[in-house]
mmCIF file of C-alpha atoms and ligand atoms in Angstrom:
data_model
loop_
_atom_site.group_PDB
_atom_site.id
_atom_site.type_symbol
_atom_site.label_atom_id
_atom_site.label_comp_id
_atom_site.label_asym_id
_atom_site.label_seq_id
_atom_site.Cartn_x
_atom_site.Cartn_y
_atom_site.Cartn_z
ATOM 1 C CA MET Q 1 1.645 -0.471 -19.805
ATOM 2 C CA ALA Q 2 -0.619 2.505 -19.223
ATOM 3 C CA PRO Q 3 1.130 5.830 -19.745
ATOM 4 C CA ALA Q 4 2.212 7.759 -16.663
ATOM 5 C CA GLN Q 5 -0.093 10.620 -15.794
ATOM 6 C CA ASP Q 6 1.011 14.123 -16.538
ATOM 7 C CA GLN Q 7 2.090 15.866 -13.303
ATOM 8 C CA ALA Q 8 -0.689 18.457 -13.750
ATOM 9 C CA THR Q 9 -3.332 15.696 -13.621
ATOM 10 C CA TRP Q 10 -2.052 13.806 -10.572
ATOM 11 C CA SER Q 11 -4.882 13.183 -8.148
ATOM 12 C CA GLY Q 12 -5.426 11.415 -4.834
ATOM 13 C CA GLN Q 13 -3.959 13.972 -2.427
ATOM 14 C CA ILE Q 14 -4.923 12.795 1.063
ATOM 15 C CA ASP Q 15 -5.041 15.137 4.055
ATOM 16 C CA ILE Q 16 -5.691 13.770 7.524
ATOM 17 C CA SER Q 17 -6.103 15.883 10.625
ATOM 18 C CA GLY Q 18 -6.723 15.070 14.269
ATOM 19 C CA LEU Q 19 -7.745 11.470 13.581
ATOM 20 C CA ARG Q 20 -8.770 9.234 16.490
ATOM 21 C CA ARG Q 21 -9.975 5.611 16.553
ATOM 22 C CA THR Q 22 -10.851 3.912 19.823
ATOM 23 C CA PHE Q 23 -11.893 0.250 20.078
ATOM 24 C CA THR Q 24 -14.217 -0.605 22.930
ATOM 25 C CA ARG Q 25 -15.092 -3.974 24.340
ATOM 26 C CA GLY Q 26 -17.345 -3.961 27.409
ATOM 27 C CA ALA Q 27 -15.961 -1.556 29.977
ATOM 28 C CA ARG Q 28 -12.514 -1.509 28.370
ATOM 29 C CA SER Q 29 -11.397 0.720 25.571
ATOM 30 C CA ARG Q 30 -8.166 1.276 23.708
ATOM 31 C CA THR Q 31 -7.275 4.282 21.560
ATOM 32 C CA VAL Q 32 -5.144 2.912 18.729
ATOM 33 C CA VAL Q 33 -4.881 6.104 16.638
ATOM 34 C CA ASP Q 34 -4.923 9.501 18.325
ATOM 35 C CA ASP Q 35 -4.401 13.085 17.187
ATOM 36 C CA CYS Q 36 -2.946 11.712 13.937
ATOM 37 C CA SER Q 37 -2.344 14.231 11.144
ATOM 38 C CA LEU Q 38 -0.542 13.554 7.874
ATOM 39 C CA SER Q 39 -0.616 14.129 4.128
ATOM 40 C CA ILE Q 40 -0.126 11.769 1.202
ATOM 41 C CA GLU Q 41 1.017 13.761 -1.810
ATOM 42 C CA ALA Q 42 -0.557 13.146 -5.212
ATOM 43 C CA GLY Q 43 1.676 11.266 -7.662
ATOM 44 C CA LYS Q 44 4.026 10.092 -4.895
ATOM 45 C CA LEU Q 45 4.690 6.702 -3.383
ATOM 46 C CA THR Q 46 4.300 7.178 0.369
ATOM 47 C CA VAL Q 47 5.486 4.293 2.520
ATOM 48 C CA MET Q 48 4.197 3.964 6.080
ATOM 49 C CA ILE Q 49 6.404 1.954 8.411
ATOM 50 C CA GLY Q 50 5.836 1.125 12.051
ATOM 51 C CA PRO Q 51 6.037 -1.824 14.421
ATOM 52 C CA SER Q 52 3.577 -4.687 14.180
ATOM 53 C CA GLY Q 53 0.330 -3.856 16.005
ATOM 54 C CA CYS Q 54 0.885 -0.073 16.052
ATOM 55 C CA GLY Q 55 -2.286 0.676 14.052
ATOM 56 C CA LYS Q 56 -1.242 0.822 10.367
ATOM 57 C CA SER Q 57 -4.081 -1.391 9.092
ATOM 58 C CA THR Q 58 -6.528 0.506 11.302
ATOM 59 C CA LEU Q 59 -5.482 3.762 9.615
ATOM 60 C CA ALA Q 60 -5.539 2.182 6.127
ATOM 61 C CA LYS Q 61 -9.134 1.018 6.660
ATOM 62 C CA LEU Q 62 -10.124 4.520 7.792
ATOM 63 C CA ILE Q 63 -8.591 6.047 4.646
ATOM 64 C CA ALA Q 64 -10.229 3.374 2.447
ATOM 65 C CA GLY Q 65 -13.544 4.188 4.156
ATOM 66 C CA TYR Q 66 -14.131 0.663 5.497
ATOM 67 C CA ASP Q 67 -14.190 2.043 9.040
ATOM 68 C CA LYS Q 68 -15.134 5.407 10.590
ATOM 69 C CA PRO Q 69 -12.961 7.545 12.871
ATOM 70 C CA ASP Q 70 -14.186 8.671 16.307
ATOM 71 C CA ALA Q 71 -12.739 12.123 15.660
ATOM 72 C CA GLY Q 72 -10.839 13.982 12.968
ATOM 73 C CA LYS Q 73 -11.084 14.437 9.239
ATOM 74 C CA ILE Q 74 -9.840 12.717 6.074
ATOM 75 C CA THR Q 75 -10.084 14.394 2.684
ATOM 76 C CA ILE Q 76 -9.128 13.241 -0.818
ATOM 77 C CA ASP Q 77 -8.401 16.133 -3.195
ATOM 78 C CA GLY Q 78 -10.221 18.357 -0.697
ATOM 79 C CA ARG Q 79 -13.418 16.231 -0.522
ATOM 80 C CA ALA Q 80 -14.321 14.609 2.808
ATOM 81 C CA ILE Q 81 -14.261 10.807 2.677
ATOM 82 C CA LYS Q 82 -17.666 9.286 3.285
ATOM 83 C CA GLY Q 83 -17.405 5.497 3.208
ATOM 84 C CA ALA Q 84 -15.629 3.278 0.682
ATOM 85 C CA GLY Q 85 -15.353 4.389 -2.930
ATOM 86 C CA ARG Q 86 -13.855 3.410 -6.293
ATOM 87 C CA ASP Q 87 -11.468 6.342 -5.988
ATOM 88 C CA ARG Q 88 -9.567 4.430 -3.249
ATOM 89 C CA LEU Q 89 -8.646 0.776 -3.850
ATOM 90 C CA MET Q 90 -6.859 -1.426 -1.379
ATOM 91 C CA VAL Q 91 -4.787 -4.622 -1.611
ATOM 92 C CA PHE Q 92 -4.701 -6.464 1.701
ATOM 93 C CA GLN Q 93 -2.218 -8.617 3.584
ATOM 94 C CA GLU Q 94 -4.360 -11.629 2.567
ATOM 95 C CA SER Q 95 -5.356 -12.661 -0.964
ATOM 96 C CA ALA Q 96 -8.822 -11.520 -2.066
ATOM 97 C CA LEU Q 97 -9.110 -12.980 -5.583
ATOM 98 C CA PHE Q 98 -12.324 -14.705 -6.684
ATOM 99 C CA SER Q 99 -11.433 -18.391 -6.923
ATOM 100 C CA TRP Q 100 -14.312 -19.251 -9.315
ATOM 101 C CA MET Q 101 -13.251 -16.683 -11.948
ATOM 102 C CA THR Q 102 -10.367 -17.005 -14.413
ATOM 103 C CA ASN Q 103 -7.399 -14.753 -13.771
ATOM 104 C CA GLU Q 104 -8.440 -12.560 -16.683
ATOM 105 C CA SER Q 105 -12.002 -12.228 -15.310
ATOM 106 C CA ASN Q 106 -10.534 -11.260 -11.949
ATOM 107 C CA ALA Q 107 -8.467 -8.544 -13.645
ATOM 108 C CA PHE Q 108 -11.552 -7.198 -15.458
ATOM 109 C CA PHE Q 109 -13.819 -7.405 -12.390
ATOM 110 C CA GLY Q 110 -13.960 -3.713 -11.413
ATOM 111 C CA LEU Q 111 -14.241 -2.525 -15.016
ATOM 112 C CA ARG Q 112 -17.098 -4.964 -15.684
ATOM 113 C CA GLN Q 113 -18.918 -3.824 -12.511
ATOM 114 C CA SER Q 114 -18.765 -0.226 -13.642
ATOM 115 C CA GLY Q 115 -19.551 -1.054 -17.308
ATOM 116 C CA GLN Q 116 -16.241 0.333 -18.523
ATOM 117 C CA ILE Q 117 -14.911 -2.438 -20.757
ATOM 118 C CA THR Q 118 -13.789 -0.877 -24.032
ATOM 119 C CA LYS Q 119 -11.338 -2.096 -26.710
ATOM 120 C CA GLN Q 120 -8.775 0.317 -25.306
ATOM 121 C CA LYS Q 121 -9.288 -1.068 -21.777
ATOM 122 C CA VAL Q 122 -8.845 -4.656 -22.983
ATOM 123 C CA ILE Q 123 -5.503 -3.700 -24.550
ATOM 124 C CA GLU Q 124 -4.510 -1.924 -21.350
ATOM 125 C CA VAL Q 125 -5.368 -4.888 -19.085
ATOM 126 C CA GLU Q 126 -3.478 -7.275 -21.387
ATOM 127 C CA SER Q 127 -0.509 -4.958 -21.308
ATOM 128 C CA PHE Q 128 -0.587 -4.870 -17.480
ATOM 129 C CA LEU Q 129 -0.863 -8.678 -17.335
ATOM 130 C CA ASP Q 130 2.032 -8.977 -19.760
ATOM 131 C CA GLN Q 131 4.200 -6.644 -17.735
ATOM 132 C CA VAL Q 132 3.766 -8.699 -14.571
ATOM 133 C CA GLY Q 133 4.328 -11.980 -16.463
ATOM 134 C CA LEU Q 134 0.746 -13.248 -16.201
ATOM 135 C CA LEU Q 135 -0.569 -12.944 -19.756
ATOM 136 C CA ARG Q 136 -0.088 -16.636 -20.521
ATOM 137 C CA PHE Q 137 -2.017 -17.510 -17.341
ATOM 138 C CA ALA Q 138 -4.995 -15.320 -18.311
ATOM 139 C CA LYS Q 139 -7.380 -18.251 -18.936
ATOM 140 C CA ARG Q 140 -6.279 -20.159 -15.829
ATOM 141 C CA PHE Q 141 -7.643 -19.797 -12.282
ATOM 142 C CA PRO Q 142 -6.086 -18.152 -9.179
ATOM 143 C CA SER Q 143 -5.543 -21.565 -7.546
ATOM 144 C CA GLU Q 144 -3.091 -22.350 -10.375
ATOM 145 C CA LEU Q 145 -0.927 -19.322 -9.484
ATOM 146 C CA SER Q 146 1.836 -19.088 -6.874
ATOM 147 C CA GLY Q 147 1.413 -16.659 -3.944
ATOM 148 C CA GLY Q 148 3.585 -14.042 -5.671
ATOM 149 C CA MET Q 149 1.620 -14.337 -8.917
ATOM 150 C CA GLN Q 150 -1.691 -13.964 -7.044
ATOM 151 C CA ARG Q 151 -0.437 -10.767 -5.438
ATOM 152 C CA ARG Q 152 0.606 -9.408 -8.863
ATOM 153 C CA LEU Q 153 -2.850 -10.207 -10.250
ATOM 154 C CA GLU Q 154 -4.471 -8.336 -7.356
ATOM 155 C CA MET Q 155 -2.351 -5.303 -8.148
ATOM 156 C CA VAL Q 156 -3.328 -5.398 -11.817
ATOM 157 C CA ARG Q 157 -6.999 -5.756 -10.820
ATOM 158 C CA ALA Q 158 -6.740 -2.612 -8.699
ATOM 159 C CA LEU Q 159 -4.576 -0.524 -11.051
ATOM 160 C CA VAL Q 160 -6.696 -1.038 -14.201
ATOM 161 C CA ASN Q 161 -9.460 0.852 -12.387
ATOM 162 C CA LYS Q 162 -7.149 3.874 -12.170
ATOM 163 C CA PRO Q 163 -7.926 4.677 -8.541
ATOM 164 C CA ASP Q 164 -7.017 8.142 -7.301
ATOM 165 C CA LEU Q 165 -5.334 6.429 -4.358
ATOM 166 C CA PHE Q 166 -3.893 2.909 -4.278
ATOM 167 C CA ILE Q 167 -3.477 1.469 -0.764
ATOM 168 C CA LEU Q 168 -1.322 -1.621 -0.256
ATOM 169 C CA ASP Q 169 -1.277 -3.104 3.232
ATOM 170 C CA GLU Q 170 1.827 -5.307 3.517
ATOM 171 C CA PRO Q 171 1.060 -6.926 0.149
ATOM 172 C CA PHE Q 172 4.234 -9.047 0.119
ATOM 173 C CA ARG Q 173 3.988 -10.353 3.688
ATOM 174 C CA GLY Q 174 4.483 -14.107 3.833
ATOM 175 C CA LEU Q 175 6.274 -14.429 0.479
ATOM 176 C CA ASP Q 176 9.735 -16.015 0.415
ATOM 177 C CA ALA Q 177 12.686 -13.606 0.256
ATOM 178 C CA MET Q 178 13.502 -14.143 -3.427
ATOM 179 C CA THR Q 179 9.879 -13.770 -4.618
ATOM 180 C CA ARG Q 180 9.479 -10.779 -2.365
ATOM 181 C CA ALA Q 181 12.511 -9.017 -3.877
ATOM 182 C CA LEU Q 182 11.209 -9.641 -7.412
ATOM 183 C CA MET Q 183 7.751 -8.404 -6.436
ATOM 184 C CA GLN Q 184 9.176 -5.236 -4.919
ATOM 185 C CA GLU Q 185 11.123 -4.347 -8.063
ATOM 186 C CA ASN Q 186 8.148 -5.260 -10.241
ATOM 187 C CA PHE Q 187 5.870 -3.052 -8.173
ATOM 188 C CA ALA Q 188 8.349 -0.151 -8.314
ATOM 189 C CA THR Q 189 8.312 -0.398 -12.130
ATOM 190 C CA MET Q 190 4.502 -0.421 -12.162
ATOM 191 C CA PHE Q 191 4.447 2.662 -9.969
ATOM 192 C CA ASP Q 192 7.011 4.505 -12.124
ATOM 193 C CA SER Q 193 4.912 3.879 -15.209
ATOM 194 C CA THR Q 194 1.552 4.939 -13.725
ATOM 195 C CA ARG Q 195 2.460 7.403 -10.925
ATOM 196 C CA CYS Q 196 -0.842 6.466 -9.275
ATOM 197 C CA THR Q 197 -0.793 8.064 -5.798
ATOM 198 C CA THR Q 198 0.116 5.194 -3.475
ATOM 199 C CA LEU Q 199 0.134 4.420 0.234
ATOM 200 C CA PHE Q 200 2.268 1.330 0.837
ATOM 201 C CA ILE Q 201 2.363 -0.157 4.337
ATOM 202 C CA THR Q 202 5.249 -2.283 5.536
ATOM 203 C CA THR Q 203 7.303 -3.348 8.545
ATOM 204 C CA ASP Q 204 10.395 -3.939 6.361
ATOM 205 C CA ILE Q 205 12.886 -1.048 6.204
ATOM 206 C CA ASP Q 206 14.695 -2.332 3.079
ATOM 207 C CA GLU Q 207 11.376 -2.615 1.221
ATOM 208 C CA ALA Q 208 10.498 0.898 2.420
ATOM 209 C CA LEU Q 209 13.737 2.426 1.126
ATOM 210 C CA LEU Q 210 13.509 0.636 -2.212
ATOM 211 C CA LEU Q 211 10.037 2.044 -2.854
ATOM 212 C CA ALA Q 212 9.470 5.312 -0.994
ATOM 213 C CA ASP Q 213 9.368 8.885 -2.241
ATOM 214 C CA HIS Q 214 8.179 9.781 1.258
ATOM 215 C CA LEU Q 215 8.658 7.616 4.335
ATOM 216 C CA LEU Q 216 6.249 8.055 7.259
ATOM 217 C CA ILE Q 217 7.567 6.615 10.495
ATOM 218 C CA MET Q 218 4.773 5.837 12.914
ATOM 219 C CA THR Q 219 4.789 5.831 16.703
ATOM 220 C CA ASN Q 220 2.979 3.248 18.728
ATOM 221 C CA SER Q 221 0.175 3.378 21.336
ATOM 222 C CA PRO Q 222 -1.519 5.524 20.199
ATOM 223 C CA MET Q 223 -0.269 5.840 16.656
ATOM 224 C CA LYS Q 224 0.737 9.118 15.039
ATOM 225 C CA VAL Q 225 3.554 10.277 12.751
ATOM 226 C CA ALA Q 226 6.972 10.371 14.434
ATOM 227 C CA ASP Q 227 8.721 11.728 11.351
ATOM 228 C CA LYS Q 228 8.504 12.064 7.588
ATOM 229 C CA ILE Q 229 11.681 11.454 5.609
ATOM 230 C CA VAL Q 230 11.917 12.463 1.946
ATOM 231 C CA ILE Q 231 13.769 9.620 0.165
ATOM 232 C CA ASP Q 232 15.121 11.458 -2.847
ATOM 233 C CA LEU Q 233 17.263 8.585 -4.134
ATOM 234 C CA PRO Q 234 17.229 8.225 -7.932
ATOM 235 C CA ARG Q 235 14.833 5.718 -9.557
ATOM 236 C CA PRO Q 236 14.771 2.975 -10.665
ATOM 237 C CA ARG Q 237 16.345 1.476 -7.527
ATOM 238 C CA LYS Q 238 17.647 -2.063 -7.209
ATOM 239 C CA LEU Q 239 17.665 -4.044 -3.966
ATOM 240 C CA ALA Q 240 21.026 -5.583 -4.827
ATOM 241 C CA THR Q 241 22.764 -2.206 -5.130
ATOM 242 C CA ILE Q 242 20.756 0.305 -3.110
ATOM 243 C CA PHE Q 243 22.720 -0.142 0.105
ATOM 244 C CA ALA Q 244 26.036 0.442 -1.633
ATOM 245 C CA ASP Q 245 24.778 4.047 -1.744
ATOM 246 C CA GLU Q 246 25.994 6.121 1.200
ATOM 247 C CA ARG Q 247 22.819 8.258 1.331
ATOM 248 C CA ALA Q 248 20.570 5.190 1.311
ATOM 249 C CA ASN Q 249 22.475 3.897 4.324
ATOM 250 C CA ARG Q 250 22.094 7.219 6.112
ATOM 251 C CA PHE Q 251 18.310 7.123 5.497
ATOM 252 C CA LYS Q 252 18.250 3.576 6.836
ATOM 253 C CA GLU Q 253 20.146 4.541 9.985
ATOM 254 C CA GLU Q 254 17.922 7.577 10.556
ATOM 255 C CA ALA Q 255 14.764 5.453 10.164
ATOM 256 C CA LEU Q 256 16.020 2.619 12.353
ATOM 257 C CA ASN Q 257 16.999 5.040 15.136
ATOM 258 C CA LEU Q 258 13.376 6.222 15.219
ATOM 259 C CA LEU Q 259 11.850 2.770 14.780
ATOM 260 C CA TYR Q 260 13.796 0.870 17.407
ATOM 261 C CA PRO Q 261 12.286 2.633 20.471
ATOM 262 C CA GLU Q 262 8.830 2.303 18.862
ATOM 263 C CA ALA Q 263 9.316 -1.434 18.369
ATOM 264 C CA MET Q 264 10.316 -1.737 22.043
ATOM 265 C CA ARG Q 265 7.186 0.181 23.101
ATOM 266 C CA ALA Q 266 5.020 -1.993 20.830
ATOM 267 C CA PHE Q 267 6.490 -5.124 22.387
ATOM 268 C CA GLU Q 268 5.732 -3.807 25.880
ATOM 269 C CA ALA Q 269 2.180 -2.757 24.863
ATOM 270 C CA GLN Q 270 1.478 -6.232 23.442
ATOM 271 C CA ALA Q 271 2.531 -7.761 26.759
ATOM 272 C CA ALA Q 272 -0.161 -5.612 28.479
ATOM 273 C CA PRO Q 273 -3.757 -6.963 28.779
ATOM 274 C CA ALA Q 274 -5.827 -6.662 25.539
ATOM 275 C CA VAL Q 275 -8.965 -4.485 25.217
HETATM 276 N N1 ATP P 301 -11.840 -4.238 15.215
HETATM 277 C C1 ATP P 301 -10.992 -4.181 16.250
HETATM 278 N N2 ATP P 301 -11.425 -4.327 17.534
HETATM 279 C C2 ATP P 301 -10.573 -4.245 18.572
HETATM 280 N N3 ATP P 301 -9.252 -4.023 18.465
HETATM 281 C C3 ATP P 301 -8.752 -3.872 17.216
HETATM 282 C C4 ATP P 301 -9.588 -3.946 16.050
HETATM 283 N N4 ATP P 301 -8.810 -3.743 14.944
HETATM 284 C C5 ATP P 301 -7.552 -3.570 15.411
HETATM 285 N N5 ATP P 301 -7.524 -3.642 16.757
HETATM 286 C C6 ATP P 301 -6.346 -3.460 17.616
HETATM 287 O O1 ATP P 301 -5.675 -2.302 17.188
HETATM 288 C C7 ATP P 301 -4.268 -2.474 17.284
HETATM 289 C C8 ATP P 301 -3.639 -2.142 15.962
HETATM 290 O O2 ATP P 301 -4.016 -3.116 15.000
HETATM 291 P P1 ATP P 301 -3.601 -2.994 13.472
HETATM 292 O O3 ATP P 301 -4.089 -4.213 12.779
HETATM 293 O O4 ATP P 301 -4.053 -1.686 12.959
HETATM 294 O O5 ATP P 301 -1.996 -2.999 13.580
HETATM 295 P P2 ATP P 301 -0.896 -3.045 12.422
HETATM 296 O O6 ATP P 301 0.039 -1.924 12.658
HETATM 297 O O7 ATP P 301 -1.560 -3.130 11.097
HETATM 298 O O8 ATP P 301 -0.137 -4.418 12.717
HETATM 299 P P3 ATP P 301 0.556 -5.469 11.698
HETATM 300 O O9 ATP P 301 1.833 -4.822 11.209
HETATM 301 O O10 ATP P 301 0.842 -6.654 12.565
HETATM 302 O O11 ATP P 301 -0.416 -5.764 10.600
HETATM 303 C C9 ATP P 301 -4.037 -3.922 17.734
HETATM 304 O O12 ATP P 301 -3.794 -3.920 19.115
HETATM 305 C C10 ATP P 301 -5.333 -4.607 17.431
HETATM 306 O O13 ATP P 301 -5.583 -5.641 18.342
HETATM 307 MG MG1 MG P 302 -1.606 -4.584 9.584
#
């Protein structure tokens, strides 16, 4: 596994101010994100939680540079974001592996594109693959992997490029509960060993508390930050034991008290006519 970065070299600090994104269709328009300001601290795992449809993926795409805001500013380490870049890599809700390439070729894809394959890099990629239990599947193809294994391969593919910011948009959605729990713990270990600045999006409070250094709770319609909770529980955390901890339960209660009214508002908004 790649060594964790020294705290002095952590990068990927994101600062967002006054962000707005409005979708327009014909005469109708809907502002999904409005007056949204937040920070993602370098070297931290920031989890964003909010009800389905509140605008999390919209915001993730703005940060990744796949979409442009109508107002506001996003900077990474003080530089304004202008379009997509190798400094910000994203893993989506859906699989995005190349089916015609072996798993190993998928893992090396970004490095090959940027001409960065060195002996040291090969060792590093193999070590990542080994850590997520995929080394013996290196010469196979993505179609021969289970859903959970595909997701792990996507994470390796992103992390070997050492992005300044790693964005994961509900990467474990759709996996069965047991696989999901294993994936969460596996991901937490990967994060602890790299400390790559991460934005992890979820709708699952238990997943959020297992992973988060900082928990951003989002409001709905339009989306902004309702609260930021610092989850200073010791690491590594285990799903099986975390909620035996009194403080973890207090964090959960605090988060759920904020999320419940937002989920109700999201439900009501979804019942309203679409844009
Ligand atoms: N390109 C688009 N054009 C029009 N409306 C859009 C577009 N992208 C997103 N929306 C709308 O913006 C709102 C927020 O969508 P978004 O996908 O960001 O939500 P989300 O919080 O990621 O939800 P989920 O948790 O279900 O993934 C939804 O009402 C959606 O219909
Ligand atoms: Mg989404």
